[in-house]
Short mmCIF file of C-alpha atoms and ligand atoms in Angstrom, two decimals:
data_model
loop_
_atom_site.label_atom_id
_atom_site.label_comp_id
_atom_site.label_asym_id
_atom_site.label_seq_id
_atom_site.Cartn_x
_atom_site.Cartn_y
_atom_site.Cartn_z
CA UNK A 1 -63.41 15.17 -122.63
CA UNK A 2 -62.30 11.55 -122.23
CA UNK A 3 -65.09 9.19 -123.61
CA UNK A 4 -65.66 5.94 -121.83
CA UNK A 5 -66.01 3.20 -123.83
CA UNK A 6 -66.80 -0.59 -122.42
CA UNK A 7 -67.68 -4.46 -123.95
CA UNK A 8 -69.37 -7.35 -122.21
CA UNK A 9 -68.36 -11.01 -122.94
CA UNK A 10 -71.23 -13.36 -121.77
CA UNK A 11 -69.94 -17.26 -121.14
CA UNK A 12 -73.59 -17.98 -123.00
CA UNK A 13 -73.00 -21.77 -121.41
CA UNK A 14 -72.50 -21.18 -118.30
CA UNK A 15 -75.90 -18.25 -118.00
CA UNK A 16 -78.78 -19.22 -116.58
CA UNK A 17 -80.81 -16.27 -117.96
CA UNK A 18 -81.84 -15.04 -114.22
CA UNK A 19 -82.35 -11.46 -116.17
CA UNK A 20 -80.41 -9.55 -112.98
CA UNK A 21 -77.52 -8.82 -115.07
CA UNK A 22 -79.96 -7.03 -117.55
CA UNK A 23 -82.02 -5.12 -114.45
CA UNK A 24 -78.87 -4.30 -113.03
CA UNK A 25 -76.99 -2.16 -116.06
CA UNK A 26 -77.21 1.70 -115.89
CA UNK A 27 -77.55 1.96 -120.18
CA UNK A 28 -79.71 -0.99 -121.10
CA UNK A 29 -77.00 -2.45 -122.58
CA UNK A 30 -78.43 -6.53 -122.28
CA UNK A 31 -81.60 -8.58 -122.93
CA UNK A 32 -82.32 -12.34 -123.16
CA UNK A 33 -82.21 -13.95 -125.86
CA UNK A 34 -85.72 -14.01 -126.79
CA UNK A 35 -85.54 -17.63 -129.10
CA UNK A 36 -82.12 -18.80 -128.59
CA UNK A 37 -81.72 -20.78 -126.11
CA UNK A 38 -78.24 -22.92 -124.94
CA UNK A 39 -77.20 -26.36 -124.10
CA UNK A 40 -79.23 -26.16 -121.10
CA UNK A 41 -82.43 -24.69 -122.22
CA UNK A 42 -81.70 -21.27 -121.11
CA UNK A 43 -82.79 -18.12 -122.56
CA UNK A 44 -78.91 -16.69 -122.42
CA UNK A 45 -78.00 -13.12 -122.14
CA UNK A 46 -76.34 -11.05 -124.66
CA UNK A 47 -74.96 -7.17 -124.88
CA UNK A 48 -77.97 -6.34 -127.80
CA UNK A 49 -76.88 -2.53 -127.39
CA UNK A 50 -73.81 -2.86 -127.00
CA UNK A 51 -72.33 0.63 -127.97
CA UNK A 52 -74.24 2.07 -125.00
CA UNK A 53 -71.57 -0.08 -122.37
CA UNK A 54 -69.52 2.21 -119.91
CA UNK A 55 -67.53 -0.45 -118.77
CA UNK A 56 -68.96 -0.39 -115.09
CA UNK A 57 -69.39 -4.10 -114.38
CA UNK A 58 -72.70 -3.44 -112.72
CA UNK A 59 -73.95 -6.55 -114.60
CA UNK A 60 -70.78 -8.64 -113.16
CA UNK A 61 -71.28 -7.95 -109.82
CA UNK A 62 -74.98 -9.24 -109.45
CA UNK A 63 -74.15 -11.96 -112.02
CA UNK A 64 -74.87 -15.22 -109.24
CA UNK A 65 -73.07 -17.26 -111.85
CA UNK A 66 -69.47 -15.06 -112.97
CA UNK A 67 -70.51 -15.49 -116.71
CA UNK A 68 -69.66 -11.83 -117.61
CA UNK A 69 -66.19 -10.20 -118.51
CA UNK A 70 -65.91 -6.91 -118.64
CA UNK A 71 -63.66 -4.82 -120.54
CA UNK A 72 -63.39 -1.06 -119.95
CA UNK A 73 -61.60 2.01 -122.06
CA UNK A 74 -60.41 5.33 -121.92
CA UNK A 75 -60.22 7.80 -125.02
CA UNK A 76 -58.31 10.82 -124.03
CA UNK B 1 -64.51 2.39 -131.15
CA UNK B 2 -65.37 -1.55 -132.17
CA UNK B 3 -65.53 -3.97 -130.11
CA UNK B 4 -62.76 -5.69 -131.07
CA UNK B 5 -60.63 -1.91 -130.10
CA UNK B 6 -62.50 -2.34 -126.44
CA UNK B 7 -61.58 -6.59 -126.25
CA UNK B 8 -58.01 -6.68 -124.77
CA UNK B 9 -56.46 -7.65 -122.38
CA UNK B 10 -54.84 -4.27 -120.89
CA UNK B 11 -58.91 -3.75 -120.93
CA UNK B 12 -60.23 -6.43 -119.10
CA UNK B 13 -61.65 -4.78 -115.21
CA UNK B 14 -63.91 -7.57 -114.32
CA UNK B 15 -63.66 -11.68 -115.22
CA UNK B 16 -65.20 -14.89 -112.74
CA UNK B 17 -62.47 -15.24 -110.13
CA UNK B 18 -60.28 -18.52 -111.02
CA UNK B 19 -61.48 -20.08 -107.51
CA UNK B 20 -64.96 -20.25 -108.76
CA UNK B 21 -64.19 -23.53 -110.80
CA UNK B 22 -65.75 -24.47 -114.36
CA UNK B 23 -68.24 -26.64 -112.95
CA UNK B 24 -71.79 -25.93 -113.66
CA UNK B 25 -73.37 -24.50 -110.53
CA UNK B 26 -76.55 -26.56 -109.54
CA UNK B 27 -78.65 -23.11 -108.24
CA UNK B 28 -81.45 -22.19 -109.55
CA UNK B 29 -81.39 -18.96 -111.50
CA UNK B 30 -80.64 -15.74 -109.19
CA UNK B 31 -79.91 -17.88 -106.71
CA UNK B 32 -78.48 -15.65 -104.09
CA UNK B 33 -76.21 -18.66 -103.27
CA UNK B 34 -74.27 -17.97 -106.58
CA UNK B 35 -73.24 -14.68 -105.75
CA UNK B 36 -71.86 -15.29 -102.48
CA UNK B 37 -70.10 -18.06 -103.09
CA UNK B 38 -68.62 -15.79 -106.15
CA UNK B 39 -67.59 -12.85 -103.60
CA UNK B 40 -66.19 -15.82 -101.65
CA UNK B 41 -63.75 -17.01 -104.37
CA UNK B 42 -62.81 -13.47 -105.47
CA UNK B 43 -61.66 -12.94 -102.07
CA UNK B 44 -60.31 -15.66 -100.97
CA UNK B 45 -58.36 -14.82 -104.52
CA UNK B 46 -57.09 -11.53 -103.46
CA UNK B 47 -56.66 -12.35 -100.15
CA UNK B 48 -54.05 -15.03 -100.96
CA UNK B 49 -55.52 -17.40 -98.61
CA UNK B 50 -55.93 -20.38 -101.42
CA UNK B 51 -53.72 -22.80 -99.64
CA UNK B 52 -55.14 -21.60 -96.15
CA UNK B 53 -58.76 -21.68 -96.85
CA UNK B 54 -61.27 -23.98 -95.05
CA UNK B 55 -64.39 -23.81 -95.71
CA UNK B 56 -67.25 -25.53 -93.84
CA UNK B 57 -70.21 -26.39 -95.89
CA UNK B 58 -74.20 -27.06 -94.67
CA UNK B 59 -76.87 -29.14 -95.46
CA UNK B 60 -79.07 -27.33 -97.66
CA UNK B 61 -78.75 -25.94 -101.56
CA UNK B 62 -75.01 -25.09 -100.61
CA UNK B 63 -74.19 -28.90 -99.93
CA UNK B 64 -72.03 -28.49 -103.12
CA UNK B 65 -70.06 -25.89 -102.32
CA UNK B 66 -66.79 -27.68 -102.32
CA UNK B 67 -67.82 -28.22 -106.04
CA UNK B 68 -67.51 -25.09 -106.93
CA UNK B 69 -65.00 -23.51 -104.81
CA UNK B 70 -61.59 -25.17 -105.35
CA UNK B 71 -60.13 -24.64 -101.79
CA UNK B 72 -60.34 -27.48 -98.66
CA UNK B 73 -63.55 -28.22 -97.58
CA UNK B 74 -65.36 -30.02 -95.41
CA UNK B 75 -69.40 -31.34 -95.40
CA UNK B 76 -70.79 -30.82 -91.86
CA UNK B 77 -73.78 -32.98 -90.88
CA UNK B 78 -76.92 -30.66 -91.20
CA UNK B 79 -76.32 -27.43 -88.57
CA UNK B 80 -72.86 -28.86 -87.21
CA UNK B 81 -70.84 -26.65 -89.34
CA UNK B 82 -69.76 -24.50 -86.58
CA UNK B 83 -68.58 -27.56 -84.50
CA UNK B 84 -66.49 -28.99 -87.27
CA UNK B 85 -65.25 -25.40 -87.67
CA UNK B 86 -63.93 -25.15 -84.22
CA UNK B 87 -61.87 -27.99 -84.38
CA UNK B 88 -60.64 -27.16 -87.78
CA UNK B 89 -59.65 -23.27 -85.97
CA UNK B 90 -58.12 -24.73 -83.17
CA UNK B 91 -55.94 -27.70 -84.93
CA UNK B 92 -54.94 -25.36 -87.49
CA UNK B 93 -54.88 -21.68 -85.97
CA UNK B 94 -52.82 -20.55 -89.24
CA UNK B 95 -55.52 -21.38 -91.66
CA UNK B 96 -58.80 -19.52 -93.06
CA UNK B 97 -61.74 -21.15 -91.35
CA UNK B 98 -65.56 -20.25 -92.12
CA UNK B 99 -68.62 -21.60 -92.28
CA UNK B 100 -71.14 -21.32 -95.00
CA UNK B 101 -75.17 -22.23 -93.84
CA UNK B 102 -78.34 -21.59 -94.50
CA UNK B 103 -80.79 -20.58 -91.95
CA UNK B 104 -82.74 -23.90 -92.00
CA UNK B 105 -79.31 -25.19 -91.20
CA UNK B 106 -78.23 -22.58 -88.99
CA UNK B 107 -81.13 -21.05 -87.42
CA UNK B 108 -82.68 -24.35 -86.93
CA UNK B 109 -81.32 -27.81 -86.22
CA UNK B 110 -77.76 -26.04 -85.88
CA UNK B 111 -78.46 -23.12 -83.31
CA UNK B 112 -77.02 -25.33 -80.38
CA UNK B 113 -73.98 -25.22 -82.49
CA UNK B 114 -73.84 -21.72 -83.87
CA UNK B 115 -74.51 -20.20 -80.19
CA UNK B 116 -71.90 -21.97 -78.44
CA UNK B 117 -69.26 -21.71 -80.76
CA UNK B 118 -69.91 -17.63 -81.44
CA UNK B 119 -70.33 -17.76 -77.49
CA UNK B 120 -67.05 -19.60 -76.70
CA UNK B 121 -65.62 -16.89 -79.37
CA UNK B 122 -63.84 -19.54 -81.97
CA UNK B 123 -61.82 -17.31 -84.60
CA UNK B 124 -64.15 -18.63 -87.80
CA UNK B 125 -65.93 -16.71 -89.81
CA UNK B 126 -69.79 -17.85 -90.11
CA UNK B 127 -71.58 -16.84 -93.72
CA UNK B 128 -75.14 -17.14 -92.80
CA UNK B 129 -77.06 -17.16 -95.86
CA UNK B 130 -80.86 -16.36 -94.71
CA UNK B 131 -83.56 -16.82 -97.22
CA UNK B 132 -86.36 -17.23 -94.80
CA UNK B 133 -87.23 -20.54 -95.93
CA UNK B 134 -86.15 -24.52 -96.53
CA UNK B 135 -84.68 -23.91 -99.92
CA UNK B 136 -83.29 -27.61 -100.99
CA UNK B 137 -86.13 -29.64 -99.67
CA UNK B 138 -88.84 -27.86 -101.27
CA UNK B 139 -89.73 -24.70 -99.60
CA UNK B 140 -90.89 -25.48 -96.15
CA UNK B 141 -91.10 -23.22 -93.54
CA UNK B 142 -87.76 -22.25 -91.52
CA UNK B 143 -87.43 -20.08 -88.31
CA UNK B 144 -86.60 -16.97 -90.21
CA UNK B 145 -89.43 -17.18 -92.02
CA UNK B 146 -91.86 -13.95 -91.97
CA UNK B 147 -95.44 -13.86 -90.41
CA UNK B 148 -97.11 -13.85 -93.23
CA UNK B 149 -95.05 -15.53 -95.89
CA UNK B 150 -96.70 -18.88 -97.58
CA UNK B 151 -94.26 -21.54 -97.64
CA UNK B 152 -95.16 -25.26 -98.63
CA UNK B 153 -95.99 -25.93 -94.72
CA UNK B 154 -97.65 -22.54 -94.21
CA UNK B 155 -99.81 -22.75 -97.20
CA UNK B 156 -101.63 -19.54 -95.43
CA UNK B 157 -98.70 -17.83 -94.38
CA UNK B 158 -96.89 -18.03 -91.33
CA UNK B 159 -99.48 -17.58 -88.31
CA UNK B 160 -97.59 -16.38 -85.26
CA UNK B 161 -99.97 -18.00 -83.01
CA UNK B 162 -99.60 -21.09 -84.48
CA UNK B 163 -95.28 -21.09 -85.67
CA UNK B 164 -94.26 -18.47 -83.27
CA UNK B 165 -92.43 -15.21 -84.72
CA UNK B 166 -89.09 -14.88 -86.98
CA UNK B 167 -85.75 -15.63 -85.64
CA UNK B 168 -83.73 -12.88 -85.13
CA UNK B 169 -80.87 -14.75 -84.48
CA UNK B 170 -77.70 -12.60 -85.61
CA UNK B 171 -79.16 -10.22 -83.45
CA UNK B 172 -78.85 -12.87 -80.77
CA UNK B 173 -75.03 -13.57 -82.15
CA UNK B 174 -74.46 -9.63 -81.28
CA UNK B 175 -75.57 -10.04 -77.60
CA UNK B 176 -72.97 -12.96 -77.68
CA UNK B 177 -69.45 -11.59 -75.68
CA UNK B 178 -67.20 -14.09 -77.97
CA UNK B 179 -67.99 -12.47 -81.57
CA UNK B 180 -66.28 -9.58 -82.64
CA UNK B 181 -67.76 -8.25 -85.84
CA UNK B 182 -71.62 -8.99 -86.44
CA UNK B 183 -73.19 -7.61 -89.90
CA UNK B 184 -76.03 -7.79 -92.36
CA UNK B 185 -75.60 -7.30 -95.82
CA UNK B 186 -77.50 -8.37 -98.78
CA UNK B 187 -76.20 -8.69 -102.96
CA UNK B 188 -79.47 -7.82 -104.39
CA UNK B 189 -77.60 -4.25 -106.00
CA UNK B 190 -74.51 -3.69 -107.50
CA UNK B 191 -73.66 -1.41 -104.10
CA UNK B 192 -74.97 -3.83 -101.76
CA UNK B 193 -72.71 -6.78 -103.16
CA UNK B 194 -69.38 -4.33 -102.78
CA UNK B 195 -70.81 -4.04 -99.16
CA UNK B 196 -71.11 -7.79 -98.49
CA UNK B 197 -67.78 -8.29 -100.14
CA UNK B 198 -66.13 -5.56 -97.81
CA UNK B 199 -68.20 -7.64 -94.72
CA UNK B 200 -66.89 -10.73 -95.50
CA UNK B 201 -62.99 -9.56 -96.34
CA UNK B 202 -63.18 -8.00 -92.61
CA UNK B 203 -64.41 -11.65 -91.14
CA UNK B 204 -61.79 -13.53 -92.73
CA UNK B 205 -59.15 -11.08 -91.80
CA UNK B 206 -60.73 -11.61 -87.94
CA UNK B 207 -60.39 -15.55 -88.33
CA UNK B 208 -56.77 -14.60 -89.75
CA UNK B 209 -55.68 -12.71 -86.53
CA UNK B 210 -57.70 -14.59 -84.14
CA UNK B 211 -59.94 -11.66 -82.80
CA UNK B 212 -62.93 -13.92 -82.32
CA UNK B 213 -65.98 -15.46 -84.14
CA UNK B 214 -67.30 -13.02 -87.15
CA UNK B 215 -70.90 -13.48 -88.39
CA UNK B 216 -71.97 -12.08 -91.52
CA UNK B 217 -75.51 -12.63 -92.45
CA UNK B 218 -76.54 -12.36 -96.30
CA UNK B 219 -80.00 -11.96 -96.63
CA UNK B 220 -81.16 -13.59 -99.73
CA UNK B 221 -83.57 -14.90 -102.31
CA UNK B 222 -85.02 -18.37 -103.39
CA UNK B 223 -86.83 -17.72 -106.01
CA UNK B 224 -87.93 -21.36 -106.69
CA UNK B 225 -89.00 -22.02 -102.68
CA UNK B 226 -90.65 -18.08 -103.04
CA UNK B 227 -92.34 -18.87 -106.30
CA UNK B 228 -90.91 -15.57 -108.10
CA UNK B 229 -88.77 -14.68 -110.74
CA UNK B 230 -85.49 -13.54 -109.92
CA UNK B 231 -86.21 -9.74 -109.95
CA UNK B 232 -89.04 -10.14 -108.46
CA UNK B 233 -87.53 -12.27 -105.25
CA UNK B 234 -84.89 -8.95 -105.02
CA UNK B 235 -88.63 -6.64 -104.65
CA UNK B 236 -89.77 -8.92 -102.57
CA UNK B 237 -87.04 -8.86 -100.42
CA UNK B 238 -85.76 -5.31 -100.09
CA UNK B 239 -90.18 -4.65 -99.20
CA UNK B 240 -90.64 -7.64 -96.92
CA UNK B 241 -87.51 -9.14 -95.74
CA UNK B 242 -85.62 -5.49 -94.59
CA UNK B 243 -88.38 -4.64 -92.40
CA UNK B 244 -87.60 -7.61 -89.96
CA UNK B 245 -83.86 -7.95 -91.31
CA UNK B 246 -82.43 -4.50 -91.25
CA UNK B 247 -79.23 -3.96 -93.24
CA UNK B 248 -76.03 -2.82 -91.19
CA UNK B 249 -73.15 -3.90 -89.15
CA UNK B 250 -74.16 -4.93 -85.39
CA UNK B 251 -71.16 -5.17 -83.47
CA UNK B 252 -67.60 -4.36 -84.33
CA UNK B 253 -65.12 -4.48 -81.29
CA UNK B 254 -62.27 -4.68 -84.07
CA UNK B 255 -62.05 -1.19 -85.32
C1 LIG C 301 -80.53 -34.50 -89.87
C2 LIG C 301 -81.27 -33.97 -91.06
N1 LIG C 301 -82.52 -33.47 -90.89
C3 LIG C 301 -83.20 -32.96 -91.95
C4 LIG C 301 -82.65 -32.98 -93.20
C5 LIG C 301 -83.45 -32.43 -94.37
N2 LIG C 301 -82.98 -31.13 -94.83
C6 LIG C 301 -82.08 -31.03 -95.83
S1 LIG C 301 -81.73 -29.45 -96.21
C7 LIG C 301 -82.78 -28.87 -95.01
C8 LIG C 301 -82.99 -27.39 -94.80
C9 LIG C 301 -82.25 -26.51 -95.72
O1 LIG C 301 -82.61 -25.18 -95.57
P1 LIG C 301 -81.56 -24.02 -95.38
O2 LIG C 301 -80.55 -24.36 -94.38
O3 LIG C 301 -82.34 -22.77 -95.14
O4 LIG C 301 -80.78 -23.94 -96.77
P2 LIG C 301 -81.26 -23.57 -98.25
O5 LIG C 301 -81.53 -24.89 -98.90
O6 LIG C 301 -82.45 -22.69 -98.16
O7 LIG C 301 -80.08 -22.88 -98.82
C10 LIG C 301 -83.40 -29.92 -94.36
C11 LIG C 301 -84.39 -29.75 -93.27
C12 LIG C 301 -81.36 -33.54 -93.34
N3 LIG C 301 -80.74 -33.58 -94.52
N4 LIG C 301 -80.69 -34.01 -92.25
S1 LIG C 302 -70.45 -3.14 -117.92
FE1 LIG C 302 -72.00 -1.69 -117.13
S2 LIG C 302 -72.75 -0.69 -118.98
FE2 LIG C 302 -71.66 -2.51 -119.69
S3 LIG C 302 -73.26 -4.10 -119.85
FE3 LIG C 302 -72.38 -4.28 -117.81
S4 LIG C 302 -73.70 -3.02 -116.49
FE4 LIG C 302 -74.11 -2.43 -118.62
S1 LIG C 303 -76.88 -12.38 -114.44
FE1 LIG C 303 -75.51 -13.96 -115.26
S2 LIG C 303 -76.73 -15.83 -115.29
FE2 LIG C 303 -78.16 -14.13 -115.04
S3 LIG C 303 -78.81 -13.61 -117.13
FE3 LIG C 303 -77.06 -12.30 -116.67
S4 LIG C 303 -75.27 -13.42 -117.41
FE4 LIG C 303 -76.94 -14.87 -117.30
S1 LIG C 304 -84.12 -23.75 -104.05
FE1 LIG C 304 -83.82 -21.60 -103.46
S2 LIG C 304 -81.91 -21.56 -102.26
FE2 LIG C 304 -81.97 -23.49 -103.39
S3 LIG C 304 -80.83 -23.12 -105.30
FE3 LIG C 304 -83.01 -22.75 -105.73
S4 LIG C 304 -83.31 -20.56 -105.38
FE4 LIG C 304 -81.37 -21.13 -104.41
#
């Protein structure tokens, strides 16, 4: 069967850490940083599971601020 | 499979649309705002309308907009984007032309303007961004607000008695013989944004071929003027603010 495989890039500069990118994903793929925070003060999102990501760009779609890319892959 | 396999460019399905510049957006975070204005530049995008876009921006949290969105713009006085639109339609019938307000803009000092100009059937497209409240100046009531719903002027909730009851006004817009395509969508879900992209694509394409004024109503969050977190604004919303603000499309006389 072909396996889906996917990756998230977060701009971490531009990400406001609204959390609706992490409620949104299907696999639980992101959190919040729960120290780190960026040049603005926010708690940033990251892919902390990331071998659980399908790819979908769920996360990209409700992202208010377009800091995710979203890279997708089929293994035949 | 590493990530570093997954990380190419023959890969990539999703990335911010170029449109939406590198400029830091001033929203709040989960600001509806920034997701609309996002569907806007992807469109606009893969539309090829970048050297025919005009966009008409409000008074209210989306006074930036021509920050953010690198097309022609032009800053309405508060609730006068749909006059400035009209001209900008009529001078240039070639070109893009839409409207982007707020419902303290539209639905409030601007409904003179938003009636008329869906009544005389101009060929813009108005994105009506309804959060049921005064989002920039600090939360105050607005028309649209719920009975009910605190707000910094109805520390009690809105008393219809006192403020009268929510404005319904798309559904007005649909009663209106000049538009052609009335909607309501919301970007609260993954589905719901492909749904208020789709809405939006169809308005534009009516400004493009002239078949009257579209009006596509977004209802939305502010989670600062609400006093929520993002997710919970999105709750809040889909229990409170669909009751009064159904999702769906109106009117469509384009089909
Ligand atoms: C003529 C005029 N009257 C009042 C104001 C103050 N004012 C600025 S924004 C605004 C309302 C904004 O609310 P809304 O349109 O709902 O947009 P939001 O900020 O929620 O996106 C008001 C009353 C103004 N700038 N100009
Ligand atoms: S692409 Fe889909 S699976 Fe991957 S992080 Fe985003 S929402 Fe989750
Ligand atoms: S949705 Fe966007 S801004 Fe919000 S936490 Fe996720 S990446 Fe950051
Ligand atoms: S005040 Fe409300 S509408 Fe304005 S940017 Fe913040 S969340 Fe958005």
């Amino acid at each position: 069967m072909a396996k889906v495989s996917g990756a998230v890039v977060i701009n971490e500069e531009r990400c406001k850490g609204c959390n609706l990118c992490v409620v949104a994903c299907p696999t639980d793929v992101l959190a919040l940083k729960s120290k780190e925070v960026n040049d603005r003060g926010y708690h940033f999102a990251y892919p902390a599971n990331e071998e659980a990501c399908i790819g979908c760009a769920s996360c990209a779609a409700v992202c208010p601020d377009g800091c995710i890319r979203v890279y997708r892959m089929v293994e035949k | 499979m590493t990530r570093q396999d997954i990380i190419k460019p023959e890969n990539l399905v999703y990335e911010k649309p170029r449109l939406l510049n590198e400029n830091h957006m001033h929203y709040c975070p989960g600001c509806s705002h920034g997701v609309v204005h996002r569907i806007i530049a992807e469109l606009i995008e893969e539309m090829g309308l970048e050297e025919k876009a005009i966009g008409v921006a409000p008074v209210g949290c989306a006074v930036f907009a021509y920050k953010y969105i690198d097309i022609d713009w032009i800053e309405a006085a508060h609730g006068r984007a749909p006059a400035i639109a009209t001209a900008a339609k009529r001078l240039n019938p070639e070109n893009l032309v839409f409207t982007y307000q707020g419902d303290g803009d539209l639905a409030a000092i601007g409904t003179c303007e938003t009636i008329h100009a869906a009544n005389r059937g101009e060929n813009i497209a108005i994105i009506f961004i309804n959060n049921g409240i005064y989002g920039m100046t600090g939360g105050q009531m607005a028309p649209t607000t719920l009975e009910g719903m605190k707000t910094s002027t109805t520390p009690y909730g809105r008393r219809v008695d006192l403020n009268g009851y929510p404005l319904r006004i798309t559904d007005i817009a649909a009663q209106l013989d000049g538009t052609c395509y009335v909607t309501r969508q919301a970007v609260h879900t993954p589905a719901a944004v492909r749904k208020a992209k789709a809405a939006i694509r169809q308005a534009f394409k009516n400004s493009m071929e002239g078949r009257g004024t579209s009006f596509v109503e977004i209802v939305s969050t502010c989670s600062s003027g609400w006093k929520m977190t993002p997710e919970a604004a999105n709750k809040w919303m889909e229990e409170h603010m669909f009751e009064k603000y159904p999702l769906g499309e109106l009117k469509n006389t384009v089909k």
